Amino acid sequence: MKRLLTLVSSILLGVLLFSACKDMGGGKLQSVSGTTNELLVVMPKNLWDGAMGDTVRQFFGQEMTGLPQKEPIFDMINLPFSNFEKNARAHRSILIVSIKNDADSASLSYYDSPWARSQKIFKITAPDAGSTFPYMKDPADTSIRIAPTLPTPDELKQACAVFVLCVKLASVEKYLAA
C-alpha cells in the first residue's frame, strides 16, 4: 500500500511540474508559419504603396532563374506594424523596414529564430529612405536601396590592401604565438 501511495504521489508531482512549465515558455520556440518562398514585409502602408514598396517588390519579386515557368523569388505579404502581433511573428521569413527620425544612420540587422524555429528576420532601420542610398544621396528621398553598391576601382584597391594587411597581421600574430 505504501508503494502504491508513493507511486501515485510521484506521478502527480511529475504531472504538476511538467504542466507548470508549459505556460512559462521554457525556452521552446513555436513552429514557423508561411511557406519557404513567402516573405512577410512589415512596413507602413503608405511606404508600401510608394516608391519604397515598389523597390522591395521589384527586388524580392524578381523571376526565379532555372525554373521552367515564371515564378517570383518570393510571394510577398505586407503587414503594417500595428498588425504585427503574436501570430504574425511566427512567420518563416520577415523583412522589417523601419524609418525613424531618431535613427542615427541606416543599418541592417539579422536575427536567427527570435520568435520561432528556423526563422530568418532582416530589419532595415534608417532615419529616412534616402539614407540607404550610396553616400546618402537619393535626390527624391523616396526609395530604399536593398542591393549592394558597387565600389569604385579606387575603393576596391583600398579594400584589397586592407584585407591583405589583415591577413599579414593575422599570420604574424599566429607565428609569434607559436
Short mmCIF file of C-alpha atoms in Angstrom, two decimals:
data_model
loop_
_atom_site.label_atom_id
_atom_site.label_comp_id
_atom_site.label_asym_id
_atom_site.label_seq_id
_atom_site.Cartn_x
_atom_site.Cartn_y
_atom_site.Cartn_z
CA MET A 1 0.00 0.00 0.00
CA LYS A 2 2.88 2.32 0.85
CA ARG A 3 4.48 1.65 -2.55
CA LEU A 4 1.24 2.44 -4.35
CA LEU A 5 0.87 5.72 -2.45
CA THR A 6 4.48 6.66 -3.26
CA LEU A 7 3.98 5.82 -6.93
CA VAL A 8 0.75 7.81 -7.22
CA SER A 9 2.24 10.82 -5.42
CA SER A 10 5.35 10.68 -7.66
CA ILE A 11 3.19 10.63 -10.79
CA LEU A 12 1.07 13.53 -9.53
CA LEU A 13 4.17 15.53 -8.65
CA GLY A 14 5.64 14.89 -12.11
CA VAL A 15 2.43 15.93 -13.85
CA LEU A 16 2.29 19.11 -11.76
CA LEU A 17 5.89 20.02 -12.52
CA PHE A 18 5.60 19.44 -16.26
CA SER A 19 2.27 21.21 -16.61
CA ALA A 20 3.55 24.22 -14.64
CA CYS A 21 6.38 24.74 -17.11
CA LYS A 22 4.06 24.71 -20.12
CA ASP A 23 2.85 28.32 -19.73
CA MET A 24 6.25 29.75 -18.88
CA GLY A 25 7.59 29.18 -22.39
CA GLY A 26 10.52 27.17 -21.09
CA GLY A 27 12.73 28.41 -23.91
CA LYS A 28 10.85 26.41 -26.51
CA LEU A 29 10.13 28.20 -29.76
CA GLN A 30 6.97 27.62 -31.73
CA SER A 31 6.98 26.25 -35.26
CA VAL A 32 7.21 28.71 -38.14
CA SER A 33 4.29 29.58 -40.37
CA GLY A 34 4.38 30.51 -44.03
CA THR A 35 5.99 28.73 -46.96
CA THR A 36 9.68 28.85 -47.84
CA ASN A 37 9.13 31.28 -50.70
CA GLU A 38 6.86 33.65 -48.79
CA LEU A 39 8.14 36.93 -47.36
CA LEU A 40 6.30 38.96 -44.75
CA VAL A 41 7.19 42.63 -45.25
CA VAL A 42 6.46 44.69 -42.14
CA MET A 43 6.23 48.27 -43.34
CA PRO A 44 3.70 51.09 -43.02
CA LYS A 45 1.04 51.03 -45.75
CA ASN A 46 1.98 54.49 -47.09
CA LEU A 47 5.58 53.31 -47.67
CA TRP A 48 4.41 50.00 -49.17
CA ASP A 49 2.21 51.83 -51.65
CA GLY A 50 5.00 54.25 -52.61
CA ALA A 51 8.45 54.09 -54.22
CA MET A 52 9.93 52.20 -51.26
CA GLY A 53 7.38 49.41 -51.62
CA ASP A 54 8.00 49.35 -55.38
CA THR A 55 11.70 48.78 -54.70
CA VAL A 56 11.00 45.93 -52.27
CA ARG A 57 8.51 44.31 -54.66
CA GLN A 58 10.89 44.69 -57.61
CA PHE A 59 13.88 43.22 -55.75
CA PHE A 60 12.20 40.30 -53.97
CA GLY A 61 9.69 39.66 -56.74
CA GLN A 62 12.37 39.01 -59.36
CA GLU A 63 11.85 35.98 -61.54
CA MET A 64 13.43 32.80 -60.17
CA THR A 65 16.06 31.56 -62.58
CA GLY A 66 16.26 27.93 -63.59
CA LEU A 67 12.55 27.13 -63.42
CA PRO A 68 10.57 26.05 -66.49
CA GLN A 69 7.80 28.55 -65.65
CA LYS A 70 7.87 32.17 -64.48
CA GLU A 71 7.77 32.38 -60.71
CA PRO A 72 8.92 35.14 -58.34
CA ILE A 73 11.65 34.51 -55.78
CA PHE A 74 9.23 35.48 -53.01
CA ASP A 75 5.48 35.88 -52.73
CA MET A 76 5.14 38.97 -50.55
CA ILE A 77 2.64 39.90 -47.88
CA ASN A 78 2.59 43.44 -46.48
CA LEU A 79 1.67 43.98 -42.86
CA PRO A 80 1.76 47.30 -41.00
CA PHE A 81 3.46 47.45 -37.58
CA SER A 82 0.10 47.75 -35.82
CA ASN A 83 -0.89 44.27 -37.06
CA PHE A 84 2.50 42.63 -36.45
CA GLU A 85 1.41 40.63 -33.42
CA LYS A 86 2.00 37.21 -31.87
CA ASN A 87 0.69 35.03 -34.72
CA ALA A 88 2.38 37.07 -37.43
CA ARG A 89 5.70 36.98 -35.57
CA ALA A 90 5.95 33.23 -36.21
CA HIS A 91 6.29 33.73 -39.96
CA ARG A 92 9.28 31.98 -41.58
CA SER A 93 10.85 34.95 -43.45
CA ILE A 94 10.33 38.53 -42.31
CA LEU A 95 11.65 41.83 -43.61
CA ILE A 96 11.04 44.74 -41.23
CA VAL A 97 11.51 48.22 -42.68
CA SER A 98 11.63 50.89 -40.01
CA ILE A 99 12.06 54.53 -40.99
CA LYS A 100 12.60 56.52 -37.78
CA ASN A 101 13.73 60.11 -37.43
CA ASP A 102 15.66 59.25 -34.25
CA ALA A 103 17.86 56.66 -36.03
CA ASP A 104 21.47 57.85 -36.34
CA SER A 105 22.19 56.12 -39.63
CA ALA A 106 20.97 53.36 -41.89
CA SER A 107 21.56 49.85 -40.60
CA LEU A 108 20.71 46.27 -41.48
CA SER A 109 20.23 43.70 -38.72
CA TYR A 110 19.81 39.95 -38.99
CA TYR A 111 18.06 37.77 -36.43
CA ASP A 112 18.01 33.98 -36.47
CA SER A 113 14.96 32.34 -34.85
CA PRO A 114 13.93 35.05 -32.36
CA TRP A 115 10.24 34.02 -32.18
CA ALA A 116 10.04 30.67 -34.00
CA ARG A 117 12.30 27.79 -35.02
CA SER A 118 14.22 28.19 -38.31
CA GLN A 119 13.00 31.75 -38.71
CA LYS A 120 15.02 34.42 -40.55
CA ILE A 121 14.43 38.12 -39.97
CA PHE A 122 16.13 41.11 -41.56
CA LYS A 123 15.48 44.59 -40.22
CA ILE A 124 16.33 47.76 -42.12
CA THR A 125 16.40 50.85 -39.93
CA ALA A 126 17.04 54.30 -41.34
CA PRO A 127 16.36 57.95 -40.44
CA ASP A 128 14.86 58.45 -43.92
CA ALA A 129 14.54 56.45 -47.10
CA GLY A 130 17.42 58.22 -48.87
CA SER A 131 19.95 57.33 -46.18
CA THR A 132 20.24 53.80 -47.56
CA PHE A 133 21.47 55.10 -50.91
CA PRO A 134 25.20 55.37 -51.71
CA TYR A 135 26.71 58.30 -49.84
CA MET A 136 23.17 59.01 -48.54
CA LYS A 137 22.29 60.84 -51.76
CA ASP A 138 18.83 59.99 -53.02
CA PRO A 139 17.60 63.01 -54.97
CA ALA A 140 13.92 62.20 -54.37
CA ASP A 141 14.43 60.81 -50.82
CA THR A 142 11.78 58.20 -51.53
CA SER A 143 13.50 54.91 -52.34
CA ILE A 144 15.19 52.35 -50.18
CA ARG A 145 18.26 50.65 -51.57
CA ILE A 146 18.47 46.91 -50.98
CA ALA A 147 21.11 45.80 -53.46
CA PRO A 148 24.74 46.48 -52.54
CA THR A 149 26.56 49.42 -54.07
CA LEU A 150 29.43 48.57 -56.37
CA PRO A 151 32.66 50.20 -55.23
CA THR A 152 34.79 52.37 -57.49
CA PRO A 153 38.10 50.85 -58.64
CA ASP A 154 39.99 53.03 -56.13
CA GLU A 155 37.73 51.90 -53.26
CA LEU A 156 38.22 48.28 -54.33
CA LYS A 157 42.02 48.67 -54.37
CA GLN A 158 41.92 50.22 -50.91
CA ALA A 159 39.69 47.43 -49.56
CA CYS A 160 42.00 44.78 -51.04
CA ALA A 161 45.03 46.47 -49.48
CA VAL A 162 43.33 46.50 -46.06
CA PHE A 163 42.34 42.83 -46.47
CA VAL A 164 45.90 41.82 -47.39
CA LEU A 165 47.25 43.79 -44.42
CA CYS A 166 44.80 42.00 -42.09
CA VAL A 167 45.88 38.60 -43.42
CA LYS A 168 49.55 39.52 -42.90
CA LEU A 169 48.87 40.71 -39.34
CA ALA A 170 46.97 37.51 -38.53
CA SER A 171 49.85 35.42 -39.95
CA VAL A 172 52.45 37.30 -37.89
CA GLU A 173 50.33 37.00 -34.72
CA LYS A 174 49.94 33.27 -35.29
CA TYR A 175 53.65 32.86 -35.98
CA LEU A 176 54.61 34.79 -32.81
CA ALA A 177 52.14 32.82 -30.68
CA ALA A 178 53.72 29.50 -31.72
#
